[in-house]
Coordinates of C-alpha atoms in Angstrom, one line a residue:
M1 CA 1.5 15.6 -32.7
I2 CA -0.5 17.0 -30.4
R3 CA -1.1 13.6 -27.9
S4 CA -3.5 14.4 -25.4
A5 CA -2.7 12.7 -22.3
G6 CA -5.6 12.1 -20.0
P7 CA -6.8 12.2 -16.6
D8 CA -6.4 8.8 -16.0
E9 CA -2.7 9.0 -17.6
Q10 CA -1.3 11.6 -16.3
S11 CA -2.7 11.3 -12.9
T12 CA -0.8 7.5 -12.7
R13 CA 2.2 9.7 -13.2
N14 CA 3.5 9.7 -10.3
S15 CA 3.5 5.8 -9.5
P16 CA 6.8 3.9 -11.7
E17 CA 4.4 0.6 -12.5
E18 CA 2.8 2.9 -14.9
H19 CA 5.8 3.8 -17.4
P20 CA 7.0 2.2 -20.0
P21 CA 10.6 0.6 -20.1
V22 CA 13.2 3.2 -20.4
T23 CA 16.0 2.7 -23.1
V24 CA 19.5 3.2 -22.0
P25 CA 21.1 5.1 -25.0
P26 CA 24.6 3.2 -26.0
Q27 CA 27.7 4.7 -24.1
A28 CA 30.3 3.0 -22.4
D29 CA 29.7 0.9 -20.3
S30 CA 31.2 -0.3 -16.8
D31 CA 33.3 -3.1 -18.9
G32 CA 34.4 -0.8 -22.1
G33 CA 32.1 -2.3 -24.0
A34 CA 29.0 -0.1 -25.5
G35 CA 25.3 -1.2 -25.8
S36 CA 21.9 -0.1 -25.1
R37 CA 19.6 -1.7 -22.0
T38 CA 16.1 -1.4 -21.4
I39 CA 15.2 -0.7 -17.7
P40 CA 11.7 -1.1 -16.4
E41 CA 10.5 2.4 -15.5
A42 CA 9.8 1.6 -11.3
S43 CA 13.9 0.6 -11.4
V44 CA 14.2 3.6 -13.3
A45 CA 12.4 5.5 -9.4
R46 CA 14.2 3.4 -7.5
L47 CA 17.6 3.9 -9.2
A48 CA 17.5 7.3 -8.4
L49 CA 16.6 6.5 -4.5
Y50 CA 19.5 3.9 -4.4
L51 CA 21.7 7.2 -5.9
R52 CA 20.7 9.2 -3.2
M53 CA 21.2 6.8 -0.5
L54 CA 24.3 5.9 -2.0
G55 CA 25.6 9.9 -2.3
E56 CA 25.2 9.9 2.0
L57 CA 27.0 7.1 2.6
A58 CA 29.9 8.1 0.5
E59 CA 29.7 11.0 2.7
Q60 CA 29.8 9.1 6.0
G61 CA 33.5 7.8 4.5
T62 CA 31.4 4.3 3.4
E63 CA 33.6 2.8 1.0
T64 CA 31.2 -0.9 0.3
V65 CA 27.8 -1.6 1.6
S66 CA 26.0 -5.2 0.1
S67 CA 22.7 -5.5 -1.0
D68 CA 21.0 -5.9 2.4
E69 CA 22.1 -3.4 4.0
L70 CA 21.6 -0.6 0.5
A71 CA 18.2 -2.2 0.9
A72 CA 16.9 -2.4 4.1
V73 CA 18.2 1.5 3.7
T74 CA 16.1 2.2 1.2
G75 CA 13.3 0.1 2.0
V76 CA 13.5 -2.3 -0.9
N77 CA 13.9 -6.1 -0.8
P78 CA 16.7 -7.2 -1.6
A79 CA 16.0 -9.3 -4.3
K80 CA 14.3 -6.3 -6.3
L81 CA 17.2 -4.5 -5.7
R82 CA 20.3 -6.9 -7.1
K83 CA 17.9 -7.3 -9.8
D84 CA 17.6 -3.3 -10.8
L85 CA 20.6 -2.4 -10.6
S86 CA 21.5 -5.4 -12.6
Y87 CA 19.6 -3.5 -15.4
I88 CA 22.5 -1.2 -15.6
G89 CA 25.3 -4.1 -15.7
S90 CA 26.6 -4.0 -11.7
Y91 CA 26.3 -7.3 -10.0
G92 CA 28.1 -6.7 -6.3
I93 CA 31.5 -9.0 -5.6
R94 CA 29.9 -11.7 -3.6
G95 CA 31.0 -11.2 0.0
V96 CA 32.1 -8.2 -0.2
G97 CA 29.2 -6.0 -1.7
Y98 CA 29.1 -2.9 -4.1
E99 CA 31.5 -0.4 -4.2
V100 CA 30.3 3.0 -3.2
R101 CA 31.4 5.7 -5.5
A102 CA 31.7 2.8 -8.0
L103 CA 28.0 2.4 -8.1
L104 CA 27.4 5.7 -7.3
H105 CA 29.1 7.6 -10.5
Q106 CA 27.3 4.5 -12.4
L107 CA 23.8 5.7 -11.5
E108 CA 24.7 9.1 -12.3
R109 CA 25.5 7.8 -15.3
V110 CA 23.0 5.7 -16.3
L111 CA 20.7 8.7 -14.7
G112 CA 21.7 11.5 -17.2
L113 CA 23.6 13.0 -13.9
N114 CA 26.9 12.7 -15.2
H115 CA 26.2 16.0 -17.5
R116 CA 23.9 19.2 -16.3
Q117 CA 20.4 19.1 -16.9
A118 CA 19.6 23.2 -16.6
V119 CA 15.9 23.6 -15.2
A120 CA 13.6 26.7 -15.7
L121 CA 10.7 27.4 -13.3
V122 CA 7.4 28.8 -14.8
G123 CA 5.2 30.9 -12.4
V124 CA 6.7 31.7 -9.6
G125 CA 3.5 32.9 -6.9
N126 CA 3.8 30.9 -3.8
L127 CA 4.4 27.2 -4.7
G128 CA 7.0 28.6 -6.9
H129 CA 8.4 30.6 -5.2
A130 CA 9.6 27.9 -2.5
L131 CA 10.5 25.8 -5.3
A132 CA 13.1 28.5 -6.7
G133 CA 14.1 29.1 -3.2
Y134 CA 15.0 25.3 -2.7
N135 CA 18.9 25.1 -2.7
G136 CA 18.8 20.4 -3.2
F137 CA 17.9 20.7 -6.2
G138 CA 21.4 21.7 -7.6
G139 CA 22.9 19.4 -5.3
R140 CA 21.2 16.7 -6.8
G141 CA 22.4 17.5 -10.1
F142 CA 19.3 19.8 -11.5
P143 CA 20.5 24.0 -11.2
V144 CA 17.4 26.3 -11.8
A145 CA 19.2 27.9 -14.4
A146 CA 15.6 30.4 -15.6
L147 CA 13.2 31.7 -13.3
F148 CA 9.4 32.8 -15.8
D149 CA 6.1 34.3 -14.5
V150 CA 3.9 37.2 -15.8
D151 CA 3.0 39.5 -12.9
P152 CA 4.7 43.1 -12.8
D153 CA 5.6 43.4 -9.3
L154 CA 7.4 39.7 -9.8
V155 CA 9.2 39.9 -13.4
G156 CA 12.9 41.6 -12.7
I157 CA 13.1 40.8 -8.4
H158 CA 16.1 37.8 -8.0
I159 CA 15.6 34.7 -6.2
N160 CA 18.8 32.8 -5.5
G161 CA 21.0 35.0 -7.6
I162 CA 18.6 34.7 -10.8
V163 CA 16.9 37.2 -12.0
V164 CA 12.5 36.7 -13.2
E165 CA 12.1 37.3 -16.9
H166 CA 8.7 37.9 -18.5
V167 CA 7.6 34.1 -20.0
S168 CA 7.4 36.2 -22.9
A169 CA 11.2 35.2 -22.6
I170 CA 10.9 31.5 -22.7
P171 CA 12.7 30.7 -25.7
E172 CA 15.6 33.0 -25.9
V173 CA 16.3 32.0 -22.2
C174 CA 15.8 28.4 -22.3
A175 CA 18.1 28.3 -25.2
A176 CA 21.0 30.8 -23.7
Q177 CA 20.6 28.7 -20.5
G178 CA 20.2 25.3 -22.1
V179 CA 18.0 23.9 -20.1
T180 CA 16.7 20.7 -20.6
I181 CA 14.2 20.1 -17.5
G182 CA 10.5 22.3 -17.6
M183 CA 8.8 23.1 -14.2
I184 CA 5.5 24.5 -13.9
A185 CA 3.3 26.0 -11.4
T186 CA 1.0 28.8 -13.1
P187 CA -2.6 28.8 -12.6
G188 CA -3.9 26.5 -14.8
P189 CA -5.2 28.5 -17.3
A190 CA -2.4 29.6 -18.2
A191 CA -0.1 26.4 -18.1
Q192 CA -1.0 25.8 -21.0
G193 CA 0.3 28.0 -23.6
V194 CA 3.9 27.7 -21.7
C195 CA 3.4 25.1 -21.6
D196 CA 3.4 25.2 -25.4
L197 CA 6.3 27.7 -25.3
L198 CA 8.8 25.1 -23.4
V199 CA 7.9 22.9 -26.1
G200 CA 8.6 25.0 -28.9
S201 CA 12.1 26.1 -26.8
G202 CA 12.6 22.4 -27.2
V203 CA 12.1 21.2 -23.6
R204 CA 11.2 18.1 -23.9
C205 CA 10.6 16.5 -20.0
I206 CA 8.4 19.0 -18.2
L207 CA 6.5 18.5 -14.8
N208 CA 3.9 19.9 -14.1
F209 CA 2.8 21.6 -10.6
A210 CA -0.9 22.6 -12.3
P211 CA -4.3 20.8 -12.0
V212 CA -4.6 20.5 -15.6
V213 CA -4.2 17.9 -18.3
L214 CA -0.9 19.3 -20.8
Q215 CA -1.7 18.5 -24.1
V216 CA 2.6 17.5 -25.5
P217 CA 3.6 16.1 -28.9
D218 CA 4.8 12.3 -28.7
E219 CA 8.0 12.8 -28.1
V220 CA 8.2 14.9 -25.0
E221 CA 7.4 13.6 -21.1
V222 CA 5.0 15.2 -18.2
R223 CA 5.6 13.8 -14.9
K224 CA 2.5 15.7 -13.1
V225 CA 2.7 16.4 -9.8
D226 CA -0.5 16.8 -7.8
L227 CA -0.6 17.6 -4.4
A228 CA -4.3 17.7 -4.1
V229 CA -4.3 14.6 -5.4
E230 CA -2.1 12.5 -2.9
L231 CA -3.1 14.3 0.0
Q232 CA -6.8 12.2 -0.4
V233 CA -4.8 9.3 -1.9
L234 CA -3.6 9.7 1.9
A235 CA -6.9 10.2 2.9
F236 CA -8.5 7.0 1.6
H237 CA -5.8 4.9 3.6
V238 CA -7.1 7.3 7.5
A239 CA -10.7 6.3 6.5
R240 CA -10.1 2.5 5.2
R241 CA -7.7 2.4 8.7
H242 CA -10.0 4.2 10.0
V243 CA -12.9 1.4 9.4
A244 CA -10.6 -1.4 9.9
G245 CA -10.1 -0.3 13.7
H246 CA -13.5 0.0 14.2
A247 CA -14.3 -3.9 12.8
S248 CA -11.6 -4.5 14.6
A249 CA -13.8 -3.6 17.7
S250 CA -17.0 -4.7 17.1
N251 CA -15.6 -8.1 16.2
G252 CA -13.5 -8.1 20.0
S253 CA -16.6 -7.1 21.5
A254 CA -18.8 -9.6 19.8
A255 CA -15.7 -12.6 21.0
N256 CA -17.0 -11.1 24.9
G257 CA -20.3 -12.0 24.3
T258 CA -21.6 -8.3 23.4
G259 CA -23.4 -7.3 20.1
G260 CA -21.8 -4.3 17.9
N261 CA -25.0 -2.5 18.9
G262 CA -24.1 -3.1 23.0
R263 CA -26.8 -5.4 23.8
T264 CA -26.2 -8.7 25.3
R265 CA -26.0 -11.6 22.8
N266 CA -26.1 -15.4 23.7
G267 CA -27.1 -18.0 20.5
H268 CA -30.3 -17.4 19.2
A269 CA -30.5 -13.5 19.9
S270 CA -30.7 -11.7 16.9
G271 CA -30.1 -7.8 15.2
V272 CA -28.7 -5.8 12.9
R273 CA -25.3 -4.7 13.4
T274 CA -24.1 -0.9 11.5
F275 CA -20.8 -0.8 9.6
P276 CA -19.3 3.0 8.7
L277 CA -18.4 3.1 5.2
V278 CA -15.5 4.8 3.3
D279 CA -17.8 7.4 1.8
G280 CA -19.7 8.3 4.9
T281 CA -22.9 6.4 4.7
T282 CA -23.4 2.7 6.5
T283 CA -24.1 -0.6 5.7
S284 CA -26.4 -3.3 7.9
E285 CA -25.7 -6.8 8.4
G286 CA -28.7 -8.7 10.0
R287 CA -27.4 -11.4 12.3
A288 CA -29.5 -14.7 14.0

């Protein structure tokens, strides 16, 4: 069955709150038992953040960390952090906190990082080339194992020691490399065909940088990264702060006896103040 992840769904794929809970597969827990736990998607995203900070603490030689300390460096509310960690069966020790390395390994297990997650990148243009050359993926447990493109000038070159293959080789190369995650950085029109090849090769998780909505089977997870949308969201916040600052300045002028139009006001003066809106238009407010 093919489903289409609509614009509203895929545009919020970067927002963890919009995802359904994730069930951690049955496996040995820290107490030696086995079981599965359902973790909210928002908590999963924060677990990845805790993992990154714990890795930095481990590199610094830190042995234990309190929930308040870990919450402070990750920018998360301490109570929320403790709740997140309780989903994976980690509660810390009163007065001591969490053992950094033990919690680090536990998070790696829960997030599936205790085994290799090979990544295939399709499209090595400007963005794709930058992604292919980024060494941070391998350091986080996501080595880029295969590169693909259709450009004759790119096929056959080496990036970070990996040869760029033609997209027609996706099925055999992905199978040989044990690819579990695909990244798509192609132009929009080519993305769906590339996605179909990846899915047909057994890839069930896709990170999509292409500006299109992909159609995928129900069992395939797609997360969309649209940098233009993220910039538009930031532009909204910039505009909102601008409006708030203008309103604050107008209120300050009013408190000093000067109206928004620069004329001196008294208790009986009348006039109209004009406020800019986020979309660039204006609205007027009468006063008596």
